[in-house]
Amino acid sequence: MSEQPETMDLVFRALGHPGRRRILDIVKNRPGCCVNDVCDSFSMSRIGVMKHLRLLEDATLIVSEKEGRARKLYHNAVPIQMIYDRWTTEYSSFWAGRMTKIKYRVEEKDERNG
Amino acid sequence: MADTTKIVSKIHIKGTIQEVWREITKTGEIQKSMFNMQLHTDGLAPGAQIRMRTKNGKYTGVVGEVLEFDPPNRYVHTFRFTNFDDPYCTVSYDLREANGGVDFTLTSEKVPVGTKTEKQMRQGGDWIVKTLKSVVETGKPGMGVRMLYVLFKLMEPMSPKSTLTSNWPLEKSVT
């Protein structure tokens, strides 16, 4: 698959900020939520949230749709899938997947005990 | 009624809107971006029946009915996997010319939460848009997808009885 460098740059730039990653978590867990729903989960100003949403949308990590007067937000998994496709193989993803599962399980246990 | 959700997959494809439209609506040959299935229909227009069948026509994986057909921008149909007993979803394909190529959006709506259909639609949407990109831009799906198609072909005889084409004639409306 041919690379569209400008797209990948936008994706990595959008992901390179903890606030934007948090917004992505919120939208992923609540497909169809509105900008206000995102603002409610943040101490950030509405203008700040809008700015971050714009960058996430430019990278197509978030897709928005107008429904009546509301603008609804959806998480688009395709850009991250393309990063995954580029740097993993069937073999490496199998083992890497097992490694991350072990990490999550152990860390979850530590958190419960800790 | 059970909870439903909406899943959106979007990608930019370097190609013409006609090429992308043709890939998703062509009949009489397999669609490499749609799991190597072939589209059968009694005429792509609202109210028409659609079936996605294997190349030899023996099995039918997906059945539905056309809701909207507006070339080359929008195509909407109802959708059900023949091997799951879940309610029908709605699938929309939206094509828009942008930045010298095409923005292609695949939206699945009324997807029943927590079902096998939901799981398949989540993986399927991303799969279709990225394979379609590869087919339009390079003429073929990526390596991993091609390998999987070989596997599909090998597993075809193990398909459940509910997927037999004889259960899903075009003459019989599904909704």
XYZ file of C-alpha atoms in Angstrom:
289
model
C 0.000 0.000 0.000
C 1.426 3.376 -0.980
C 2.261 5.797 1.768
C 0.600 9.128 2.069
C 3.209 10.834 4.231
C 1.139 13.880 4.972
C -1.608 11.666 6.437
C 0.781 9.736 8.690
C 2.325 13.004 9.883
C -1.121 14.252 10.857
C -1.883 11.009 12.701
C 1.323 11.039 14.735
C 1.020 14.723 15.469
C -2.545 14.206 16.679
C -1.539 11.267 18.865
C 1.457 13.116 20.339
C -0.501 14.871 23.055
C -1.987 13.337 26.228
C -5.149 15.479 26.056
C -5.899 14.359 22.512
C -5.286 10.722 23.385
C -7.737 11.156 26.252
C -10.333 12.669 23.892
C -9.857 9.668 21.621
C -10.512 7.335 24.591
C -13.729 9.188 25.399
C -15.048 9.134 21.834
C -14.086 5.485 21.359
C -16.032 4.504 24.470
C -19.019 6.674 23.596
C -19.641 6.539 19.851
C -21.935 9.354 18.763
C -21.139 11.627 21.723
C -21.224 15.415 21.284
C -18.549 18.055 21.803
C -20.247 18.981 25.090
C -19.898 15.409 26.355
C -16.156 15.624 25.700
C -15.943 19.032 27.410
C -17.747 17.661 30.479
C -14.968 15.113 31.002
C -12.256 17.799 30.960
C -11.176 20.794 32.930
C -10.038 22.275 29.610
C -11.906 25.190 27.993
C -14.353 24.480 25.199
C -12.084 26.360 22.793
C -9.172 24.126 23.830
C -11.200 20.970 23.301
C -12.366 22.234 19.886
C -8.762 22.876 18.857
C -7.739 19.339 19.793
C -10.802 17.859 18.092
C -9.883 19.713 14.915
C -6.422 18.075 14.858
C -7.947 14.642 15.557
C -10.409 15.181 12.712
C -7.683 16.359 10.312
C -5.942 13.046 10.982
C -9.286 11.201 10.483
C -8.835 9.620 13.919
C -12.227 11.152 14.661
C -15.053 11.526 12.163
C -17.889 13.936 12.921
C -21.380 13.904 11.507
C -24.111 16.475 11.693
C -27.337 15.018 13.005
C -29.965 17.694 13.275
C -28.351 20.524 15.235
C -25.855 18.318 17.013
C -22.417 17.317 15.781
C -21.770 13.701 16.717
C -18.305 12.254 17.065
C -17.090 8.788 16.087
C -13.724 7.102 16.483
C -12.210 5.891 13.199
C -9.850 2.945 13.760
C -8.441 2.931 10.216
C -5.373 5.214 10.668
C -4.160 3.181 13.647
C -4.848 -0.049 11.767
C -2.583 1.270 8.995
C 0.219 1.974 11.460
C -0.220 -1.546 12.803
C -0.243 -3.061 9.298
C 2.964 -1.272 8.411
C 5.110 -2.318 11.339
C 3.823 -5.721 12.324
C 3.647 -9.092 10.609
C 1.386 -12.051 11.415
C 4.273 -13.536 13.378
C 5.390 -10.482 15.289
C 1.834 -9.443 16.131
C 1.154 -12.864 17.637
C 4.111 -12.657 20.022
C 3.810 -8.945 20.671
C 0.137 -9.531 21.485
C 1.053 -12.149 24.054
C 3.653 -9.854 25.604
C 1.227 -6.966 25.990
C -1.424 -9.292 27.472
C 1.049 -10.410 30.148
C 1.940 -6.787 30.884
C -1.724 -5.750 31.214
C -2.561 -8.698 33.424
C 0.375 -8.163 35.786
C -0.116 -4.422 36.012
C -3.824 -4.838 36.627
C -3.025 -7.204 39.496
C -0.496 -4.741 40.929
C -3.082 -2.012 40.789
C -5.618 -4.156 42.646
C -3.093 -5.067 45.327
C -1.420 -1.738 45.433
C -35.385 -3.554 21.748
C -31.710 -4.329 22.229
C -29.146 -1.510 22.273
C -27.610 -0.662 18.957
C -24.480 1.232 18.012
C -22.955 2.982 15.015
C -19.500 2.265 13.611
C -17.677 4.614 11.234
C -14.604 3.789 9.113
C -13.048 6.432 6.886
C -10.099 6.409 4.500
C -8.600 8.533 1.727
C -8.052 6.714 -1.579
C -5.864 7.957 -4.414
C -8.062 7.247 -7.408
C -11.163 8.473 -9.176
C -14.610 8.408 -7.640
C -15.812 6.218 -10.563
C -13.166 3.576 -9.813
C -14.123 3.382 -6.145
C -17.828 3.340 -6.961
C -17.306 0.536 -9.465
C -15.394 -1.562 -6.925
C -18.250 -1.527 -4.431
C -21.128 -1.952 -6.899
C -19.784 -4.261 -9.612
C -21.572 -7.522 -10.321
C -20.510 -10.588 -12.291
C -16.980 -10.671 -10.830
C -15.587 -11.057 -7.346
C -15.099 -7.961 -5.183
C -11.621 -8.257 -3.746
C -12.335 -5.660 -1.076
C -15.508 -7.452 0.068
C -14.051 -10.722 1.269
C -13.747 -12.051 -2.306
C -17.513 -12.323 -2.553
C -19.617 -11.587 -5.604
C -22.563 -9.211 -5.581
C -25.853 -10.646 -6.859
C -28.829 -8.337 -7.245
C -32.092 -7.983 -9.105
C -31.118 -4.403 -10.067
C -29.302 -1.873 -7.872
C -32.117 0.519 -6.957
C -34.139 1.174 -3.801
C -36.120 -1.945 -2.931
C -33.798 -4.294 -4.831
C -32.439 -7.432 -3.185
C -28.712 -7.944 -2.733
C -26.733 -11.082 -1.875
C -22.988 -11.493 -1.369
C -22.099 -14.958 -2.649
C -18.963 -17.033 -3.034
C -17.413 -17.229 -6.495
C -19.016 -20.602 -7.278
C -22.359 -19.244 -6.049
C -22.843 -22.084 -3.595
C -22.745 -20.032 -0.390
C -24.291 -16.687 0.541
C -22.558 -14.761 3.344
C -24.557 -11.542 3.440
C -28.137 -10.662 2.491
C -29.928 -7.322 2.345
C -32.056 -4.845 0.484
C -31.056 -1.575 -1.221
C -32.350 1.546 0.549
C -30.568 4.295 -1.419
C -28.594 4.229 -4.651
C -27.127 7.520 -5.842
C -24.077 6.967 -8.123
C -21.250 7.770 -7.585
C -21.755 9.240 -4.105
C -23.966 7.173 -1.881
C -25.162 3.601 -1.577
C -27.137 2.312 1.417
C -28.456 -1.166 2.089
C -29.707 -3.343 4.907
C -27.305 -6.044 5.988
C -27.358 -9.393 7.750
C -24.813 -12.188 8.061
C -26.515 -15.461 7.111
C -24.624 -17.399 9.774
C -25.807 -15.230 12.705
C -29.368 -14.870 13.859
C -29.057 -11.111 14.556
C -31.356 -8.295 13.393
C -30.596 -6.343 10.209
C -28.143 -3.422 10.308
C -27.847 -0.585 7.793
C -24.613 -0.082 5.856
C -23.857 3.179 4.000
C -21.026 3.901 1.600
C -20.297 7.594 1.101
C -17.836 8.791 -1.551
C -16.632 12.359 -1.836
C -13.939 13.831 -4.068
C -11.265 15.483 -1.919
C -7.570 16.406 -2.206
C -7.186 14.857 -5.635
C -8.651 11.532 -4.528
C -11.685 10.143 -2.794
C -12.748 10.250 0.851
C -14.511 6.968 1.401
C -16.663 6.468 4.516
C -18.294 3.209 5.518
C -20.949 3.522 8.229
C -22.732 0.660 9.949
C -25.851 1.625 11.883
C -28.364 -0.216 14.072
C -25.620 -2.692 14.929
C -26.903 -4.819 17.867
C -24.524 -4.323 20.816
C -22.732 -7.368 22.206
C -23.558 -9.643 19.260
C -21.333 -11.565 16.865
C -22.561 -9.150 14.210
C -21.094 -6.213 16.168
C -17.717 -7.926 16.477
C -17.620 -8.726 12.764
C -18.742 -5.236 11.761
C -16.018 -3.608 13.867
C -13.292 -5.631 12.198
C -15.053 -5.740 8.827
C -15.400 -1.970 8.358
C -11.708 -1.222 8.773
C -10.856 -4.278 6.730
C -13.058 -3.254 3.784
C -11.896 0.362 3.600
C -8.202 -0.491 3.788
C -8.518 -3.348 1.273
C -10.515 -1.130 -1.069
C -7.734 1.475 -0.852
C -5.176 -1.147 -1.764
C -7.291 -2.549 -4.643
C -7.911 0.887 -6.183
C -4.339 2.143 -5.669
C -2.371 -1.001 -6.555
C -4.869 -3.310 -8.278
C -4.824 -5.943 -5.552
C -5.371 -6.445 -1.820
C -2.380 -6.455 0.552
C -0.362 -9.617 1.169
C -2.050 -10.566 4.459
C -5.503 -10.229 2.918
C -4.509 -12.387 -0.069
C -3.254 -15.086 2.274
C -6.485 -14.997 4.215
C -8.507 -15.418 1.007
C -6.636 -18.636 0.283
C -7.635 -19.799 3.745
C -11.284 -18.786 3.160
C -11.316 -20.858 -0.022
C -9.988 -23.894 1.853
C -12.555 -23.484 4.615
C -15.505 -22.914 2.284
C -16.785 -26.541 2.425
C -17.098 -26.155 6.214
C -19.565 -23.258 5.915
C -22.736 -23.701 7.995
C -25.949 -24.873 6.264
C -27.609 -21.502 6.930
C -25.251 -19.942 4.378
C -26.307 -22.181 1.474
C -27.461 -20.056 -1.444
C -30.563 -22.235 -1.866
C -31.832 -20.625 1.378
C -31.424 -17.106 -0.016
C -32.954 -16.774 -3.505
C -33.033 -13.264 -4.972
C -36.722 -13.707 -5.699
C -37.540 -13.833 -2.021
C -37.439 -10.471 -0.262
C -35.474 -10.562 3.011
C -37.078 -7.627 4.793
